[in-house]
Coordinates of C-alpha atoms and ligand atoms in Angstrom, one line a residue:
M1051 CA 86.3 95.1 84.0
K1052 CA 89.1 97.2 82.8
L1053 CA 92.7 96.7 83.2
G1054 CA 94.9 99.6 83.4
T1055 CA 97.9 101.5 85.2
D1056 CA 96.4 104.9 85.6
I1057 CA 96.5 105.8 89.5
D1058 CA 94.7 108.9 89.1
K1059 CA 91.8 107.3 87.3
A1060 CA 91.7 104.5 90.0
A1061 CA 91.7 107.1 92.7
K1062 CA 88.8 109.0 91.0
I1063 CA 86.8 105.8 90.8
I1064 CA 87.4 105.0 94.5
R1065 CA 86.3 108.7 95.3
Q1066 CA 83.1 108.3 93.4
G1067 CA 82.3 105.0 95.1
G1068 CA 83.4 102.6 92.5
L1069 CA 85.6 99.5 92.9
V1070 CA 89.5 99.1 92.2
A1071 CA 91.3 96.0 92.5
F1072 CA 94.9 96.7 93.6
P1073 CA 98.1 94.9 94.3
T1074 CA 99.4 94.7 97.8
E1075 CA 102.4 92.8 99.1
T1076 CA 100.1 89.9 100.2
V1077 CA 97.4 89.3 97.7
F1078 CA 95.3 91.7 95.5
G1079 CA 92.4 93.5 97.2
L1080 CA 89.1 94.6 96.0
G1081 CA 88.9 98.2 97.3
A1082 CA 86.3 100.8 97.8
D1083 CA 86.1 104.0 99.7
A1084 CA 85.6 102.6 103.4
T1085 CA 83.6 105.6 104.4
N1086 CA 80.9 105.0 101.7
D1087 CA 78.4 102.5 102.8
H1088 CA 77.1 102.0 99.3
A1089 CA 80.7 101.5 97.9
V1090 CA 81.3 98.9 100.6
A1091 CA 78.0 97.1 99.8
S1092 CA 79.1 96.9 96.1
I1093 CA 82.3 95.0 97.4
F1094 CA 80.1 92.3 98.8
A1095 CA 77.8 92.2 95.9
T1096 CA 80.7 92.0 93.4
K1097 CA 82.5 89.2 95.4
G1098 CA 79.2 87.3 95.8
R1099 CA 79.7 86.7 99.5
P1100 CA 76.7 84.9 101.1
N1101 CA 77.5 86.6 104.3
F1102 CA 79.0 89.9 105.5
N1103 CA 82.5 89.4 106.9
P1104 CA 84.2 92.5 108.3
L1105 CA 86.7 93.8 106.0
I1106 CA 90.4 95.1 106.4
I1107 CA 90.7 98.8 106.1
H1108 CA 94.0 100.0 104.4
V1109 CA 95.4 103.3 105.3
A1110 CA 98.5 105.2 104.1
N1111 CA 100.3 105.4 107.5
I1112 CA 100.1 105.1 111.4
E1113 CA 98.7 108.5 111.8
E1114 CA 95.7 107.8 109.5
A1115 CA 95.1 104.6 111.4
K1116 CA 94.8 106.6 114.5
K1117 CA 91.9 108.5 113.2
Y1118 CA 89.6 105.5 113.1
V1119 CA 90.7 103.2 116.0
V1120 CA 91.5 103.5 119.6
W1121 CA 95.3 103.2 119.8
N1122 CA 97.2 101.3 122.6
E1123 CA 100.7 100.4 123.4
T1124 CA 100.7 97.0 121.7
A1125 CA 99.5 98.7 118.6
D1126 CA 102.2 101.1 118.8
I1127 CA 105.0 98.6 119.2
L1128 CA 103.6 96.2 116.4
S1129 CA 102.9 99.1 114.0
Q1130 CA 106.4 100.6 114.4
A1131 CA 107.9 97.1 113.9
Y1132 CA 105.7 95.8 110.9
W1133 CA 104.2 98.7 109.1
P1134 CA 104.0 99.1 106.2
G1135 CA 103.3 95.4 106.1
A1136 CA 101.4 92.3 106.3
L1137 CA 100.0 92.6 109.8
T1138 CA 96.4 93.6 110.4
L1139 CA 95.5 94.8 113.9
V1140 CA 92.0 94.6 115.2
L1141 CA 91.2 97.6 117.5
K1142 CA 88.1 99.3 118.9
R1143 CA 86.5 101.8 116.6
R1144 CA 86.7 105.3 117.6
E1145 CA 83.5 106.9 118.5
P1146 CA 82.4 108.7 116.2
C1147 CA 84.2 106.9 113.3
A1148 CA 84.1 107.8 109.7
I1149 CA 84.3 104.1 108.6
S1150 CA 81.2 102.3 107.2
L1151 CA 79.7 100.1 109.8
L1152 CA 79.1 97.6 106.9
A1153 CA 82.8 97.5 106.5
S1154 CA 83.2 96.1 110.0
A1155 CA 79.9 94.0 109.8
G1156 CA 78.4 96.1 112.6
L1157 CA 81.2 95.3 115.1
D1158 CA 82.6 97.9 117.4
T1159 CA 86.1 96.8 116.3
L1160 CA 87.9 97.5 113.0
A1161 CA 90.8 95.6 111.3
I1162 CA 93.3 98.0 109.9
R1163 CA 96.7 97.8 108.2
V1164 CA 99.2 99.9 106.1
P1165 CA 100.1 97.9 103.0
N1166 CA 103.7 97.6 101.9
H1167 CA 103.3 98.2 98.1
S1168 CA 104.1 101.1 95.9
I1169 CA 100.9 100.9 94.0
A1170 CA 98.7 100.5 97.0
A1171 CA 100.4 103.3 98.7
A1172 CA 100.0 105.6 95.7
L1173 CA 96.2 104.8 95.4
L1174 CA 95.8 105.5 99.1
K1175 CA 97.7 108.8 98.6
A1176 CA 95.7 109.8 95.5
S1177 CA 92.4 108.8 96.7
N1178 CA 93.0 110.2 100.1
V1179 CA 90.4 108.0 101.8
P1180 CA 90.8 104.8 103.7
I1181 CA 90.1 101.8 101.4
A1182 CA 88.2 98.8 102.6
A1183 CA 89.4 95.6 100.7
P1184 CA 89.0 91.9 101.1
S1185 CA 91.1 89.7 98.8
A1186 CA 90.1 90.3 95.1
N1187 CA 88.5 87.0 94.3
I1188 CA 85.0 85.7 93.8
S1189 CA 83.7 84.1 97.1
G1190 CA 84.9 80.6 97.3
H1191 CA 87.8 81.1 94.8
V1192 CA 91.4 81.3 96.1
S1193 CA 93.0 84.9 96.7
A1194 CA 94.4 86.4 93.5
T1195 CA 98.2 87.0 93.3
Q1196 CA 98.3 88.4 89.7
A1197 CA 96.2 91.0 87.9
A1198 CA 95.3 88.3 85.4
H1199 CA 93.7 86.2 88.0
V1200 CA 91.6 89.2 89.3
A1201 CA 90.6 89.9 85.6
S1202 CA 89.4 86.3 85.1
D1203 CA 87.3 86.3 88.4
F1204 CA 85.8 89.7 87.6
H1205 CA 85.6 89.8 83.9
D1206 CA 81.9 90.8 83.9
K1207 CA 82.0 93.1 86.7
D1208 CA 82.5 96.8 87.0
V1209 CA 85.9 96.9 88.4
Y1210 CA 89.1 98.8 87.5
I1211 CA 92.1 96.6 87.8
L1212 CA 95.5 98.0 88.5
D1213 CA 97.9 96.1 86.3
A1214 CA 101.0 95.7 88.3
Q1215 CA 103.3 93.1 89.8
G1216 CA 102.3 92.5 93.3
A1217 CA 101.5 90.0 95.8
A1218 CA 105.1 88.9 96.4
L1219 CA 104.2 87.1 99.6
G1220 CA 101.1 85.3 98.2
L1221 CA 99.7 84.9 101.6
E1222 CA 97.2 87.1 103.3
S1223 CA 98.1 89.3 106.3
T1224 CA 98.2 88.0 109.9
V1225 CA 95.2 89.3 111.8
L1226 CA 95.9 90.2 115.4
Y1227 CA 93.1 91.1 118.0
L1228 CA 94.3 94.0 120.2
A1229 CA 90.9 95.4 121.2
G1230 CA 91.0 94.0 124.8
G1231 CA 92.5 91.3 126.9
A1232 CA 95.6 89.5 125.7
P1233 CA 96.8 89.8 122.2
T1234 CA 95.1 87.1 120.2
L1235 CA 96.0 85.6 116.9
L1236 CA 92.6 85.4 114.6
R1237 CA 94.3 84.6 111.3
T1238 CA 97.8 83.2 110.6
G1239 CA 99.3 84.8 107.6
A1240 CA 102.4 86.3 106.1
I1241 CA 104.0 87.4 109.4
S1242 CA 104.7 84.5 111.6
R1243 CA 103.5 83.9 115.1
E1244 CA 107.0 83.5 116.2
A1245 CA 108.0 87.0 114.8
L1246 CA 105.1 88.6 116.6
Q1247 CA 105.8 86.7 119.9
E1248 CA 109.4 87.7 119.9
T1249 CA 108.5 91.4 119.2
L1250 CA 106.0 91.4 122.1
G1251 CA 107.8 89.2 124.4
L1252 CA 104.9 87.0 125.1
T1253 CA 103.0 83.9 123.9
L1254 CA 99.9 84.6 121.6
D1255 CA 96.5 83.1 122.2
T1256 CA 94.9 81.8 119.2
I1257 CA 91.4 81.8 117.8
N1258 CA 90.4 79.7 114.9
E1259 CA 88.8 82.0 112.2
S1260 CA 86.0 79.6 111.7
H1261 CA 85.3 79.6 115.4
T1262 CA 82.3 82.0 115.6
Q1263 CA 80.8 80.8 118.7
P1264 CA 81.3 83.2 121.6
T1265 CA 84.3 82.3 123.6
S1266 CA 84.4 83.8 127.0
P1267 CA 85.8 86.3 127.8
G1268 CA 86.8 87.6 124.4
Q1269 CA 84.0 86.7 122.2
L1270 CA 86.3 88.1 119.4
L1271 CA 84.5 86.9 116.4
Q1272 CA 81.0 87.3 117.7
H1273 CA 78.5 88.7 115.3
Y1274 CA 76.9 91.8 115.9
A1275 CA 73.5 91.7 117.6
P1276 CA 71.1 94.3 118.9
R1277 CA 70.3 94.3 122.6
K1278 CA 66.6 94.3 122.0
K1279 CA 64.7 91.1 121.0
L1280 CA 64.6 90.9 117.2
R1281 CA 61.5 89.2 115.6
L1282 CA 62.1 87.9 111.9
N1283 CA 59.7 87.6 109.0
A1284 CA 57.2 90.0 110.6
S1285 CA 54.1 90.6 108.4
S1286 CA 52.4 92.7 111.1
V1287 CA 54.0 95.0 113.8
L1288 CA 52.8 95.4 117.5
H1289 CA 52.5 99.0 118.9
D1290 CA 55.6 98.6 121.2
E1291 CA 57.8 97.3 118.4
A1292 CA 60.2 99.1 116.3
L1293 CA 60.1 98.0 112.5
L1294 CA 62.9 97.2 110.1
A1295 CA 61.2 97.6 106.8
F1296 CA 61.9 96.5 103.4
G1297 CA 60.1 97.8 100.2
A1298 CA 57.2 100.0 99.7
D1299 CA 54.6 97.9 101.3
V1300 CA 55.1 98.4 105.0
P1301 CA 52.8 97.4 107.7
Q1302 CA 51.3 100.2 109.8
G1303 CA 51.4 100.8 113.6
A1304 CA 55.1 100.6 114.6
R1305 CA 56.5 102.8 117.2
V1306 CA 59.4 103.7 114.9
V1307 CA 60.2 102.6 111.3
Y1308 CA 63.6 102.5 109.6
N1309 CA 63.3 101.2 105.9
L1310 CA 66.3 99.4 104.5
S1311 CA 65.2 100.2 101.0
E1312 CA 61.9 101.6 100.0
A1313 CA 62.7 100.9 96.4
G1314 CA 63.7 97.2 97.1
N1315 CA 67.2 97.7 96.2
M1316 CA 69.4 95.1 97.9
D1317 CA 72.7 97.0 97.8
E1318 CA 70.9 100.0 99.4
A1319 CA 69.5 97.7 102.0
A1320 CA 72.9 96.1 102.8
A1321 CA 74.4 99.6 103.0
N1322 CA 71.8 100.5 105.7
L1323 CA 71.6 97.4 107.6
F1324 CA 73.9 97.8 110.5
A1325 CA 73.4 101.5 110.9
M1326 CA 69.6 100.9 111.0
L1327 CA 69.8 98.0 113.4
R1328 CA 71.8 100.2 115.9
A1329 CA 69.4 103.0 115.5
L1330 CA 66.4 100.7 116.2
D1331 CA 68.2 99.4 119.2
M1332 CA 68.5 102.8 120.6
T1333 CA 64.8 103.7 120.5
D1334 CA 62.4 103.2 123.3
A1335 CA 60.5 100.4 121.7
R1336 CA 60.4 97.0 123.4
A1337 CA 61.6 94.8 120.5
I1338 CA 62.5 94.9 116.9
A1339 CA 60.4 93.4 114.2
A1340 CA 62.0 92.8 110.7
M1341 CA 59.9 92.4 107.6
P1342 CA 60.9 89.4 105.4
I1343 CA 63.8 90.2 103.1
P1344 CA 63.9 88.5 99.7
T1345 CA 67.1 86.5 99.2
Y1346 CA 68.2 87.6 95.9
G1347 CA 71.6 89.4 95.5
L1348 CA 72.8 90.7 99.0
G1349 CA 69.5 89.7 100.3
E1350 CA 71.1 86.2 101.2
A1351 CA 73.8 87.9 103.4
I1352 CA 71.3 90.3 105.1
N1353 CA 69.0 87.2 105.9
D1354 CA 72.2 85.4 107.3
R1355 CA 73.1 88.5 109.6
L1356 CA 69.4 88.8 110.7
R1357 CA 69.2 85.2 111.8
R1358 CA 72.3 85.6 113.8
A1359 CA 71.2 88.8 115.1
A1360 CA 68.1 87.2 116.3
H1361 CA 69.9 84.6 118.5
Ligands
LIG443 O1 96.4 90.3 103.1 C1 95.3 90.6 103.3 O2 94.9 90.7 104.6 C2 94.4 91.1 102.1 C3 94.8 92.3 101.5 C4 94.0 92.7 100.4 O3 95.0 93.2 102.5 N1 93.0 91.1 102.6 C5 92.1 90.2 103.1 O4 90.9 90.4 103.5 O5 92.7 88.9 103.2 P1 89.8 89.4 103.8 O6 88.5 90.2 103.7 O7 89.7 88.2 102.8 O8 90.0 88.9 105.2 C6 89.7 89.7 106.4 C7 90.1 89.1 107.6 C8 89.0 87.9 107.9 O9 89.6 86.9 108.5 C9 88.0 88.8 109.0 O10 87.3 87.9 109.7 C10 89.1 89.5 109.5 O11 90.1 89.9 108.6 N2 88.5 90.7 110.3 C11 88.2 91.8 109.8 N3 87.7 92.8 110.6 C12 87.7 92.2 111.7 C13 87.0 92.5 113.1 N4 86.5 93.6 113.3 N5 87.3 91.6 114.0 C14 87.7 90.2 113.8 N6 88.2 90.0 112.5 C15 88.1 90.8 111.5
LIG444 MG1 89.6 86.3 101.6

């Protein structure tokens, strides 16, 4: 961990795939290049998250946002009214999309916002990439509103912390789903429901963040799952199965093989997970078999996602 105020240095770290904690108007974010799967994997590894939650993508302005998501009229109205600011919009990913699939946990939607903070803005401008950033705290700790709090959480981690006043709001951004159906509040936050309802002239539906069961018809927080049947902990493979492998010792006979990490590196495996599941799903194999994945490091989160995907 290193505290500093050098924006150019921070931007260089981001471009090289490293982690920078930076102030926003809500809370500090733990940021990485959102287009770099490995950099995004290191966010999860550093936070110690036991599962892969989709992350918020921070961009410099509305035009940048439109490069990555399918825009619509509601997004237009709300972004004009609240950006830069503490409103995160969930929209469909554009196809193709430069943002890491891991950053959106394999989903075909993306959460995006333009932060309202001079340091965050300067970092986005200098690095010239979209920045994926969850709140800058160790998993299970409260969100950080001061650089010193970030420093204490990540004292033994490889993170450059931009030391500045920030987080005046102290409350995370409001997350609103606009990717289909009625606008739905996914997370209450710094911008009130009343304000949004007033701007839109309608009543917002609500979905509880912890509510991960599919809710018809939205299924807003549903986890990514392949269409093909997924068989876990496979020690051998059938001829009509595609194999999601891990490590150097791979069973023979699969129709297609994608290896998460031949070297057995968990961060590499995490970086590859969603893209490989999608690729396996596109093959002509009948089903997908996944080798057992050890549970050290990000292995716990990978196993969590595979279990959910197998249902
Ligand atoms: O104020 C904030 O929002 C801060 C600052 C750093 O921007 N960030 C933050 O990120 O709180 P995080 O990762 O702690 O929370 C992200 C929230 C989660 O509730 C997540 O479920 C939701 O956004 N989210 C992200 N992508 C989503 C998606 N594609 N669909 C539904 N929800 C999504
Ligand atoms: Mg958080």
